[in-house]
mmCIF file with all atom_site columns, C-alpha atoms in Angstrom:
data_model
loop_
_atom_site.group_PDB
_atom_site.id
_atom_site.type_symbol
_atom_site.label_atom_id
_atom_site.label_alt_id
_atom_site.label_comp_id
_atom_site.label_asym_id
_atom_site.label_entity_id
_atom_site.label_seq_id
_atom_site.pdbx_PDB_ins_code
_atom_site.Cartn_x
_atom_site.Cartn_y
_atom_site.Cartn_z
_atom_site.occupancy
_atom_site.B_iso_or_equiv
_atom_site.pdbx_formal_charge
_atom_site.auth_seq_id
_atom_site.auth_comp_id
_atom_site.auth_asym_id
_atom_site.auth_atom_id
_atom_site.pdbx_PDB_model_num
ATOM 1   C CA . UNK A 1 1   ? -55.155  -65.798 -199.947 1.00 48.00 ? 1492 UNK A CA 1
ATOM 2   C CA . UNK A 1 2   ? -55.025  -68.978 -199.363 1.00 50.00 ? 1493 UNK A CA 1
ATOM 3   C CA . UNK A 1 3   ? -56.477  -71.505 -195.762 1.00 52.00 ? 1494 UNK A CA 1
ATOM 4   C CA . UNK A 1 4   ? -53.214  -72.158 -193.789 1.00 58.00 ? 1495 UNK A CA 1
ATOM 5   C CA . UNK A 1 5   ? -53.809  -76.072 -194.901 1.00 60.00 ? 1496 UNK A CA 1
ATOM 6   C CA . UNK A 1 6   ? -51.292  -76.960 -192.030 1.00 60.00 ? 1497 UNK A CA 1
ATOM 7   C CA . UNK A 1 7   ? -53.547  -76.560 -188.712 1.00 65.00 ? 1498 UNK A CA 1
ATOM 8   C CA . UNK A 1 8   ? -55.443  -80.166 -188.099 1.00 59.00 ? 1499 UNK A CA 1
ATOM 9   C CA . UNK A 1 9   ? -59.024  -80.100 -186.590 1.00 59.00 ? 1500 UNK A CA 1
ATOM 10  C CA . UNK A 1 10  ? -59.767  -83.344 -185.015 1.00 58.00 ? 1501 UNK A CA 1
ATOM 11  C CA . UNK A 1 11  ? -62.965  -84.303 -184.411 1.00 56.00 ? 1502 UNK A CA 1
ATOM 12  C CA . UNK A 1 12  ? -64.181  -83.705 -181.047 1.00 55.00 ? 1503 UNK A CA 1
ATOM 13  C CA . UNK A 1 13  ? -63.345  -86.783 -177.862 1.00 54.00 ? 1504 UNK A CA 1
ATOM 14  C CA . UNK A 1 14  ? -66.784  -88.104 -176.698 1.00 51.00 ? 1505 UNK A CA 1
ATOM 15  C CA . UNK A 1 15  ? -66.498  -87.459 -172.727 1.00 52.00 ? 1506 UNK A CA 1
ATOM 16  C CA . UNK A 1 16  ? -68.526  -88.521 -169.807 1.00 48.00 ? 1507 UNK A CA 1
ATOM 17  C CA . UNK A 1 17  ? -67.504  -84.511 -168.417 1.00 49.00 ? 1508 UNK A CA 1
ATOM 18  C CA . UNK A 1 18  ? -69.148  -81.260 -168.828 1.00 48.00 ? 1509 UNK A CA 1
ATOM 19  C CA . UNK A 1 19  ? -66.902  -78.060 -170.339 1.00 51.00 ? 1510 UNK A CA 1
ATOM 20  C CA . UNK A 1 20  ? -64.632  -76.281 -167.688 1.00 50.00 ? 1511 UNK A CA 1
ATOM 21  C CA . UNK A 1 21  ? -66.643  -74.520 -165.408 1.00 49.00 ? 1512 UNK A CA 1
ATOM 22  C CA . UNK A 1 22  ? -64.928  -71.361 -166.306 1.00 83.00 ? 1513 UNK A CA 1
ATOM 23  C CA . UNK A 1 23  ? -66.008  -71.675 -170.363 1.00 88.00 ? 1514 UNK A CA 1
ATOM 24  C CA . UNK A 1 24  ? -68.661  -70.569 -172.622 1.00 91.00 ? 1515 UNK A CA 1
ATOM 25  C CA . UNK A 1 25  ? -70.166  -69.947 -175.685 1.00 92.00 ? 1516 UNK A CA 1
ATOM 26  C CA . UNK A 1 26  ? -67.815  -67.102 -176.454 1.00 94.00 ? 1517 UNK A CA 1
ATOM 27  C CA . UNK A 1 27  ? -63.868  -66.534 -177.503 1.00 95.00 ? 1518 UNK A CA 1
ATOM 28  C CA . UNK A 1 28  ? -61.945  -63.557 -177.799 1.00 95.00 ? 1519 UNK A CA 1
ATOM 29  C CA . UNK A 1 29  ? -59.034  -64.553 -180.669 1.00 95.00 ? 1520 UNK A CA 1
ATOM 30  C CA . UNK A 1 30  ? -55.883  -62.520 -180.091 1.00 95.00 ? 1521 UNK A CA 1
ATOM 31  C CA . UNK A 1 31  ? -52.482  -61.552 -181.657 1.00 94.00 ? 1522 UNK A CA 1
ATOM 32  C CA . UNK A 1 32  ? -53.900  -61.826 -185.588 1.00 94.00 ? 1523 UNK A CA 1
ATOM 33  C CA . UNK A 1 33  ? -52.106  -61.018 -187.745 1.00 93.00 ? 1524 UNK A CA 1
ATOM 34  C CA . UNK A 1 34  ? -54.232  -58.267 -189.924 1.00 93.00 ? 1525 UNK A CA 1
ATOM 35  C CA . UNK A 1 35  ? -54.200  -60.093 -193.070 1.00 92.00 ? 1526 UNK A CA 1
ATOM 36  C CA . UNK A 1 36  ? -56.580  -62.479 -191.087 1.00 92.00 ? 1527 UNK A CA 1
ATOM 37  C CA . UNK A 1 37  ? -59.338  -59.297 -191.441 1.00 93.00 ? 1528 UNK A CA 1
ATOM 38  C CA . UNK A 1 38  ? -58.990  -59.402 -195.563 1.00 92.00 ? 1529 UNK A CA 1
ATOM 39  C CA . UNK A 1 39  ? -62.127  -60.271 -196.597 1.00 93.00 ? 1530 UNK A CA 1
ATOM 40  C CA . UNK A 1 40  ? -64.220  -59.662 -194.152 1.00 93.00 ? 1531 UNK A CA 1
ATOM 41  C CA . UNK A 1 41  ? -62.504  -62.166 -192.361 1.00 91.00 ? 1532 UNK A CA 1
ATOM 42  C CA . UNK A 1 42  ? -62.802  -64.282 -194.550 1.00 91.00 ? 1533 UNK A CA 1
ATOM 43  C CA . UNK A 1 43  ? -59.892  -67.208 -193.457 1.00 92.00 ? 1534 UNK A CA 1
ATOM 44  C CA . UNK A 1 44  ? -61.384  -67.143 -189.682 1.00 94.00 ? 1535 UNK A CA 1
ATOM 45  C CA . UNK A 1 45  ? -64.899  -67.945 -189.831 1.00 94.00 ? 1536 UNK A CA 1
ATOM 46  C CA . UNK A 1 46  ? -64.033  -71.157 -192.356 1.00 94.00 ? 1537 UNK A CA 1
ATOM 47  C CA . UNK A 1 47  ? -61.067  -72.043 -189.717 1.00 94.00 ? 1538 UNK A CA 1
ATOM 48  C CA . UNK A 1 48  ? -63.641  -71.604 -186.544 1.00 95.00 ? 1539 UNK A CA 1
ATOM 49  C CA . UNK A 1 49  ? -66.808  -73.689 -188.728 1.00 94.00 ? 1540 UNK A CA 1
ATOM 50  C CA . UNK A 1 50  ? -65.385  -76.859 -188.901 1.00 94.00 ? 1541 UNK A CA 1
ATOM 51  C CA . UNK A 1 51  ? -65.519  -76.542 -184.993 1.00 95.00 ? 1542 UNK A CA 1
ATOM 52  C CA . UNK A 1 52  ? -69.713  -75.879 -185.350 1.00 94.00 ? 1543 UNK A CA 1
ATOM 53  C CA . UNK A 1 53  ? -72.079  -72.755 -185.750 1.00 93.00 ? 1544 UNK A CA 1
ATOM 54  C CA . UNK A 1 54  ? -70.691  -69.289 -185.700 1.00 94.00 ? 1545 UNK A CA 1
ATOM 55  C CA . UNK A 1 55  ? -73.646  -67.409 -184.379 1.00 92.00 ? 1546 UNK A CA 1
ATOM 56  C CA . UNK A 1 56  ? -71.844  -63.775 -184.575 1.00 91.00 ? 1547 UNK A CA 1
ATOM 57  C CA . UNK A 1 57  ? -68.509  -63.462 -185.910 1.00 93.00 ? 1548 UNK A CA 1
ATOM 58  C CA . UNK A 1 58  ? -67.127  -59.691 -185.190 1.00 93.00 ? 1549 UNK A CA 1
ATOM 59  C CA . UNK A 1 59  ? -63.920  -58.823 -186.176 1.00 94.00 ? 1550 UNK A CA 1
ATOM 60  C CA . UNK A 1 60  ? -61.848  -55.265 -184.287 1.00 94.00 ? 1551 UNK A CA 1
ATOM 61  C CA . UNK A 1 61  ? -59.153  -54.754 -186.142 1.00 93.00 ? 1552 UNK A CA 1
ATOM 62  C CA . UNK A 1 62  ? -57.663  -51.831 -184.742 1.00 93.00 ? 1553 UNK A CA 1
ATOM 63  C CA . UNK A 1 63  ? -57.491  -54.245 -181.476 1.00 94.00 ? 1554 UNK A CA 1
ATOM 64  C CA . UNK A 1 64  ? -56.166  -57.162 -184.336 1.00 93.00 ? 1555 UNK A CA 1
ATOM 65  C CA . UNK A 1 65  ? -58.998  -59.354 -182.326 1.00 95.00 ? 1556 UNK A CA 1
ATOM 66  C CA . UNK A 1 66  ? -62.080  -61.142 -183.792 1.00 96.00 ? 1557 UNK A CA 1
ATOM 67  C CA . UNK A 1 67  ? -64.730  -62.329 -181.009 1.00 96.00 ? 1558 UNK A CA 1
ATOM 68  C CA . UNK A 1 68  ? -66.667  -65.548 -181.608 1.00 96.00 ? 1559 UNK A CA 1
ATOM 69  C CA . UNK A 1 69  ? -70.593  -66.378 -179.909 1.00 94.00 ? 1560 UNK A CA 1
ATOM 70  C CA . UNK A 1 70  ? -70.906  -70.455 -180.762 1.00 94.00 ? 1561 UNK A CA 1
ATOM 71  C CA . UNK A 1 71  ? -74.105  -71.949 -180.772 1.00 91.00 ? 1562 UNK A CA 1
ATOM 72  C CA . UNK A 1 72  ? -73.413  -74.137 -177.793 1.00 91.00 ? 1563 UNK A CA 1
ATOM 73  C CA . UNK A 1 73  ? -70.147  -73.823 -175.241 1.00 92.00 ? 1564 UNK A CA 1
ATOM 74  C CA . UNK A 1 74  ? -68.534  -77.520 -176.262 1.00 93.00 ? 1565 UNK A CA 1
ATOM 75  C CA . UNK A 1 75  ? -67.724  -76.327 -179.721 1.00 94.00 ? 1566 UNK A CA 1
ATOM 76  C CA . UNK A 1 76  ? -66.355  -73.748 -178.407 1.00 93.00 ? 1567 UNK A CA 1
ATOM 77  C CA . UNK A 1 77  ? -64.465  -74.956 -176.144 1.00 93.00 ? 1568 UNK A CA 1
ATOM 78  C CA . UNK A 1 78  ? -63.299  -77.215 -178.903 1.00 94.00 ? 1569 UNK A CA 1
ATOM 79  C CA . UNK A 1 79  ? -62.290  -75.018 -180.944 1.00 94.00 ? 1570 UNK A CA 1
ATOM 80  C CA . UNK A 1 80  ? -59.943  -73.258 -177.797 1.00 93.00 ? 1571 UNK A CA 1
ATOM 81  C CA . UNK A 1 81  ? -58.205  -76.322 -177.066 1.00 92.00 ? 1572 UNK A CA 1
ATOM 82  C CA . UNK A 1 82  ? -56.811  -76.659 -180.286 1.00 93.00 ? 1573 UNK A CA 1
ATOM 83  C CA . UNK A 1 83  ? -56.174  -72.955 -181.766 1.00 93.00 ? 1574 UNK A CA 1
ATOM 84  C CA . UNK A 1 84  ? -54.488  -71.375 -178.720 1.00 92.00 ? 1575 UNK A CA 1
ATOM 85  C CA . UNK A 1 85  ? -51.002  -70.786 -179.311 1.00 92.00 ? 1576 UNK A CA 1
ATOM 86  C CA . UNK A 1 86  ? -51.358  -72.208 -182.810 1.00 93.00 ? 1577 UNK A CA 1
ATOM 87  C CA . UNK A 1 87  ? -49.330  -70.506 -185.813 1.00 92.00 ? 1578 UNK A CA 1
ATOM 88  C CA . UNK A 1 88  ? -52.441  -68.614 -187.616 1.00 92.00 ? 1579 UNK A CA 1
ATOM 89  C CA . UNK A 1 89  ? -50.891  -66.161 -190.901 1.00 91.00 ? 1580 UNK A CA 1
ATOM 90  C CA . UNK A 1 90  ? -47.639  -66.135 -189.108 1.00 91.00 ? 1581 UNK A CA 1
ATOM 91  C CA . UNK A 1 91  ? -48.586  -65.171 -185.469 1.00 92.00 ? 1582 UNK A CA 1
ATOM 92  C CA . UNK A 1 92  ? -48.828  -67.499 -182.515 1.00 93.00 ? 1583 UNK A CA 1
ATOM 93  C CA . UNK A 1 93  ? -52.992  -67.223 -181.944 1.00 94.00 ? 1584 UNK A CA 1
ATOM 94  C CA . UNK A 1 94  ? -54.145  -66.412 -178.267 1.00 93.00 ? 1585 UNK A CA 1
ATOM 95  C CA . UNK A 1 95  ? -57.863  -67.585 -177.258 1.00 93.00 ? 1586 UNK A CA 1
ATOM 96  C CA . UNK A 1 96  ? -59.351  -67.317 -174.571 1.00 93.00 ? 1587 UNK A CA 1
ATOM 97  C CA . UNK A 1 97  ? -63.025  -67.723 -173.560 1.00 93.00 ? 1588 UNK A CA 1
ATOM 98  C CA . UNK A 1 98  ? -65.113  -64.118 -173.447 1.00 92.00 ? 1589 UNK A CA 1
ATOM 99  C CA . UNK A 1 99  ? -68.696  -63.234 -171.486 1.00 91.00 ? 1590 UNK A CA 1
ATOM 100 C CA . UNK A 1 100 ? -71.384  -65.319 -172.262 1.00 90.00 ? 1591 UNK A CA 1
ATOM 101 C CA . UNK A 1 101 ? -73.562  -64.394 -174.615 1.00 87.00 ? 1592 UNK A CA 1
ATOM 102 C CA . UNK A 1 102 ? -77.364  -65.302 -174.842 1.00 82.00 ? 1593 UNK A CA 1
ATOM 103 C CA . UNK A 1 103 ? -77.669  -66.619 -178.451 1.00 81.00 ? 1594 UNK A CA 1
ATOM 104 C CA . UNK A 1 104 ? -81.565  -65.899 -177.875 1.00 77.00 ? 1595 UNK A CA 1
ATOM 105 C CA . UNK A 1 105 ? -81.147  -62.714 -179.274 1.00 71.00 ? 1596 UNK A CA 1
ATOM 106 C CA . UNK A 1 106 ? -78.470  -62.719 -181.884 1.00 71.00 ? 1597 UNK A CA 1
ATOM 107 C CA . UNK A 1 107 ? -81.288  -66.187 -183.184 1.00 68.00 ? 1598 UNK A CA 1
ATOM 108 C CA . UNK A 1 108 ? -83.938  -64.074 -182.813 1.00 70.00 ? 1599 UNK A CA 1
ATOM 109 C CA . UNK A 1 109 ? -83.541  -60.347 -182.812 1.00 66.00 ? 1600 UNK A CA 1
ATOM 110 C CA . UNK A 1 110 ? -87.563  -59.360 -182.431 1.00 69.00 ? 1601 UNK A CA 1
ATOM 111 C CA . UNK A 1 111 ? -87.121  -61.342 -179.699 1.00 66.00 ? 1602 UNK A CA 1
ATOM 112 C CA . UNK A 1 112 ? -87.264  -59.248 -176.356 1.00 61.00 ? 1603 UNK A CA 1
ATOM 113 C CA . UNK A 1 113 ? -84.585  -60.931 -173.648 1.00 56.00 ? 1604 UNK A CA 1
ATOM 114 C CA . UNK A 1 114 ? -85.336  -59.775 -169.977 1.00 59.00 ? 1605 UNK A CA 1
ATOM 115 C CA . UNK A 1 115 ? -81.983  -58.603 -169.285 1.00 66.00 ? 1606 UNK A CA 1
ATOM 116 C CA . UNK A 1 116 ? -82.377  -55.516 -171.505 1.00 67.00 ? 1607 UNK A CA 1
ATOM 117 C CA . UNK A 1 117 ? -83.121  -52.103 -169.504 1.00 73.00 ? 1608 UNK A CA 1
ATOM 118 C CA . UNK A 1 118 ? -85.856  -50.429 -170.229 1.00 72.00 ? 1609 UNK A CA 1
ATOM 119 C CA . UNK A 1 119 ? -87.545  -46.883 -170.465 1.00 70.00 ? 1610 UNK A CA 1
ATOM 120 C CA . UNK A 1 120 ? -88.627  -46.109 -167.145 1.00 67.00 ? 1611 UNK A CA 1
ATOM 121 C CA . UNK A 1 121 ? -92.310  -44.722 -166.403 1.00 71.00 ? 1612 UNK A CA 1
ATOM 122 C CA . UNK A 1 122 ? -93.005  -41.985 -167.947 1.00 66.00 ? 1613 UNK A CA 1
ATOM 123 C CA . UNK A 1 123 ? -93.637  -40.618 -164.391 1.00 67.00 ? 1614 UNK A CA 1
ATOM 124 C CA . UNK A 1 124 ? -89.840  -41.842 -163.251 1.00 65.00 ? 1615 UNK A CA 1
ATOM 125 C CA . UNK A 1 125 ? -88.639  -40.452 -166.189 1.00 64.00 ? 1616 UNK A CA 1
ATOM 126 C CA . UNK A 1 126 ? -88.271  -36.471 -164.429 1.00 62.00 ? 1617 UNK A CA 1
ATOM 127 C CA . UNK A 1 127 ? -86.101  -38.803 -162.066 1.00 64.00 ? 1618 UNK A CA 1
ATOM 128 C CA . UNK A 1 128 ? -83.427  -39.393 -163.947 1.00 63.00 ? 1619 UNK A CA 1
ATOM 129 C CA . UNK A 1 129 ? -80.371  -37.561 -164.898 1.00 64.00 ? 1620 UNK A CA 1
ATOM 130 C CA . UNK A 1 130 ? -80.427  -36.428 -167.646 1.00 68.00 ? 1621 UNK A CA 1
ATOM 131 C CA . UNK A 1 131 ? -84.323  -37.133 -168.058 1.00 66.00 ? 1622 UNK A CA 1
ATOM 132 C CA . UNK A 1 132 ? -85.411  -38.732 -170.746 1.00 69.00 ? 1623 UNK A CA 1
ATOM 133 C CA . UNK A 1 133 ? -88.162  -36.654 -173.695 1.00 74.00 ? 1624 UNK A CA 1
ATOM 134 C CA . UNK A 1 134 ? -90.587  -34.511 -171.477 1.00 73.00 ? 1625 UNK A CA 1
ATOM 135 C CA . UNK A 1 135 ? -94.152  -36.100 -171.959 1.00 72.00 ? 1626 UNK A CA 1
ATOM 136 C CA . UNK A 1 136 ? -96.726  -35.061 -174.715 1.00 78.00 ? 1627 UNK A CA 1
ATOM 137 C CA . UNK A 1 137 ? -98.222  -31.442 -174.275 1.00 83.00 ? 1628 UNK A CA 1
ATOM 138 C CA . UNK A 1 138 ? -95.587  -29.941 -171.101 1.00 81.00 ? 1629 UNK A CA 1
ATOM 139 C CA . UNK A 1 139 ? -94.656  -26.670 -171.738 1.00 84.00 ? 1630 UNK A CA 1
ATOM 140 C CA . UNK A 1 140 ? -91.385  -25.320 -170.964 1.00 81.00 ? 1631 UNK A CA 1
ATOM 141 C CA . UNK A 1 141 ? -92.063  -22.466 -167.682 1.00 82.00 ? 1632 UNK A CA 1
ATOM 142 C CA . UNK A 1 142 ? -90.754  -19.182 -167.930 1.00 83.00 ? 1633 UNK A CA 1
ATOM 143 C CA . UNK A 1 143 ? -88.803  -17.865 -164.976 1.00 80.00 ? 1634 UNK A CA 1
ATOM 144 C CA . UNK A 1 144 ? -88.638  -14.588 -164.368 1.00 77.00 ? 1635 UNK A CA 1
ATOM 145 C CA . UNK A 1 145 ? -85.319  -12.977 -164.613 1.00 76.00 ? 1636 UNK A CA 1
ATOM 146 C CA . UNK A 1 146 ? -82.369  -12.610 -161.891 1.00 72.00 ? 1637 UNK A CA 1
ATOM 147 C CA . UNK A 1 147 ? -83.318  -9.555  -158.920 1.00 62.00 ? 1638 UNK A CA 1
ATOM 148 C CA . UNK A 1 148 ? -80.573  -8.009  -158.321 1.00 69.00 ? 1639 UNK A CA 1
ATOM 149 C CA . UNK A 1 149 ? -81.226  -6.859  -154.893 1.00 60.00 ? 1640 UNK A CA 1
ATOM 150 C CA . UNK A 1 150 ? -80.826  -10.296 -153.119 1.00 67.00 ? 1641 UNK A CA 1
ATOM 151 C CA . UNK A 1 151 ? -83.206  -12.411 -151.610 1.00 73.00 ? 1642 UNK A CA 1
ATOM 152 C CA . UNK A 1 152 ? -83.918  -10.188 -148.937 1.00 75.00 ? 1643 UNK A CA 1
ATOM 153 C CA . UNK A 1 153 ? -86.119  -7.935  -151.291 1.00 74.00 ? 1644 UNK A CA 1
ATOM 154 C CA . UNK A 1 154 ? -87.455  -10.348 -153.588 1.00 73.00 ? 1645 UNK A CA 1
ATOM 155 C CA . UNK A 1 155 ? -89.308  -11.559 -150.425 1.00 78.00 ? 1646 UNK A CA 1
ATOM 156 C CA . UNK A 1 156 ? -90.047  -8.779  -149.221 1.00 78.00 ? 1647 UNK A CA 1
ATOM 157 C CA . UNK A 1 157 ? -91.405  -7.710  -152.908 1.00 79.00 ? 1648 UNK A CA 1
ATOM 158 C CA . UNK A 1 158 ? -93.392  -11.182 -153.136 1.00 79.00 ? 1649 UNK A CA 1
ATOM 159 C CA . UNK A 1 159 ? -94.681  -10.288 -149.981 1.00 78.00 ? 1650 UNK A CA 1
ATOM 160 C CA . UNK A 1 160 ? -95.720  -6.964  -151.175 1.00 79.00 ? 1651 UNK A CA 1
ATOM 161 C CA . UNK A 1 161 ? -97.656  -8.238  -154.150 1.00 80.00 ? 1652 UNK A CA 1
ATOM 162 C CA . UNK A 1 162 ? -99.865  -10.707 -151.769 1.00 77.00 ? 1653 UNK A CA 1
ATOM 163 C CA . UNK A 1 163 ? -100.574 -7.861  -149.260 1.00 73.00 ? 1654 UNK A CA 1
ATOM 164 C CA . UNK A 1 164 ? -102.129 -5.978  -152.513 1.00 74.00 ? 1655 UNK A CA 1
ATOM 165 C CA . UNK A 1 165 ? -103.337 -9.169  -154.063 1.00 70.00 ? 1656 UNK A CA 1
ATOM 166 C CA . UNK A 1 166 ? -107.258 -8.879  -154.331 1.00 63.00 ? 1657 UNK A CA 1
ATOM 167 C CA . UNK A 1 167 ? -107.452 -12.807 -154.076 1.00 62.00 ? 1658 UNK A CA 1
ATOM 168 C CA . UNK A 1 168 ? -105.407 -12.283 -150.705 1.00 59.00 ? 1659 UNK A CA 1
ATOM 169 C CA . UNK A 1 169 ? -107.542 -9.737  -148.978 1.00 62.00 ? 1660 UNK A CA 1
ATOM 170 C CA . UNK A 1 170 ? -108.126 -10.260 -145.836 1.00 62.00 ? 1661 UNK A CA 1
ATOM 171 C CA . UNK A 1 171 ? -105.361 -12.344 -144.869 1.00 63.00 ? 1662 UNK A CA 1
ATOM 172 C CA . UNK A 1 172 ? -102.659 -11.422 -142.886 1.00 65.00 ? 1663 UNK A CA 1
ATOM 173 C CA . UNK A 1 173 ? -98.838  -12.449 -143.249 1.00 58.00 ? 1664 UNK A CA 1
ATOM 174 C CA . UNK A 1 174 ? -96.023  -11.211 -141.328 1.00 65.00 ? 1665 UNK A CA 1
ATOM 175 C CA . UNK A 1 175 ? -92.175  -11.949 -141.476 1.00 63.00 ? 1666 UNK A CA 1
ATOM 176 C CA . UNK A 1 176 ? -90.157  -13.314 -138.223 1.00 69.00 ? 1667 UNK A CA 1
ATOM 177 C CA . UNK A 1 177 ? -87.732  -11.475 -137.534 1.00 68.00 ? 1668 UNK A CA 1
ATOM 178 C CA . UNK A 1 178 ? -86.379  -14.080 -135.817 1.00 70.00 ? 1669 UNK A CA 1
ATOM 179 C CA . UNK A 1 179 ? -84.948  -14.548 -132.219 1.00 73.00 ? 1670 UNK A CA 1
ATOM 180 C CA . UNK A 1 180 ? -81.322  -13.819 -131.275 1.00 72.00 ? 1671 UNK A CA 1
ATOM 181 C CA . UNK A 1 181 ? -79.091  -16.120 -129.437 1.00 75.00 ? 1672 UNK A CA 1
ATOM 182 C CA . UNK A 1 182 ? -75.987  -15.402 -127.834 1.00 75.00 ? 1673 UNK A CA 1
ATOM 183 C CA . UNK A 1 183 ? -73.531  -17.851 -126.427 1.00 76.00 ? 1674 UNK A CA 1
ATOM 184 C CA . UNK A 1 184 ? -72.133  -17.089 -122.393 1.00 79.00 ? 1675 UNK A CA 1
ATOM 185 C CA . UNK A 1 185 ? -69.182  -18.814 -121.712 1.00 79.00 ? 1676 UNK A CA 1
ATOM 186 C CA . UNK A 1 186 ? -68.420  -19.306 -117.941 1.00 79.00 ? 1677 UNK A CA 1
ATOM 187 C CA . UNK A 1 187 ? -65.483  -18.630 -116.947 1.00 76.00 ? 1678 UNK A CA 1
ATOM 188 C CA . UNK A 1 188 ? -63.448  -21.641 -114.066 1.00 67.00 ? 1679 UNK A CA 1
#
């Protein structure tokens, strides 16, 4: 498959103005022809590399789109200006700016970026839902079976066990029956 020769690329003009405020180093190329994804997008890559160093090229074949990250915002802006609404492989190419991509991590994967989420400290790990892995040495406690008689009987059984417990000798446990509440209405 040949590279389209009808796309002419002019070198960027020297400008004293800053790139657009909305411009980023990331472009989204939409409305691509299926042929653009052949040979791992080599035709698209060759065209894009004319504008500057391509840090990352992600082919989204099922969406007929490509996400490209340039080394600089100026390169991506020049590529957008030159390629937007241009016919490429029989289709009118649409080019949009995506969110800015930090190329530090793409160029050096071992560098720890500051904006990624980190695993919380082990003390706070159980506050997450669902929690992370349990700490080393943690053992699941076996719960008792449900009480068939309801909670009242369960409380009475627990109090009875406490009364009969040798460690609880001399301690007094009393269930408070509570107080009755009455509501009186006044007649007018």
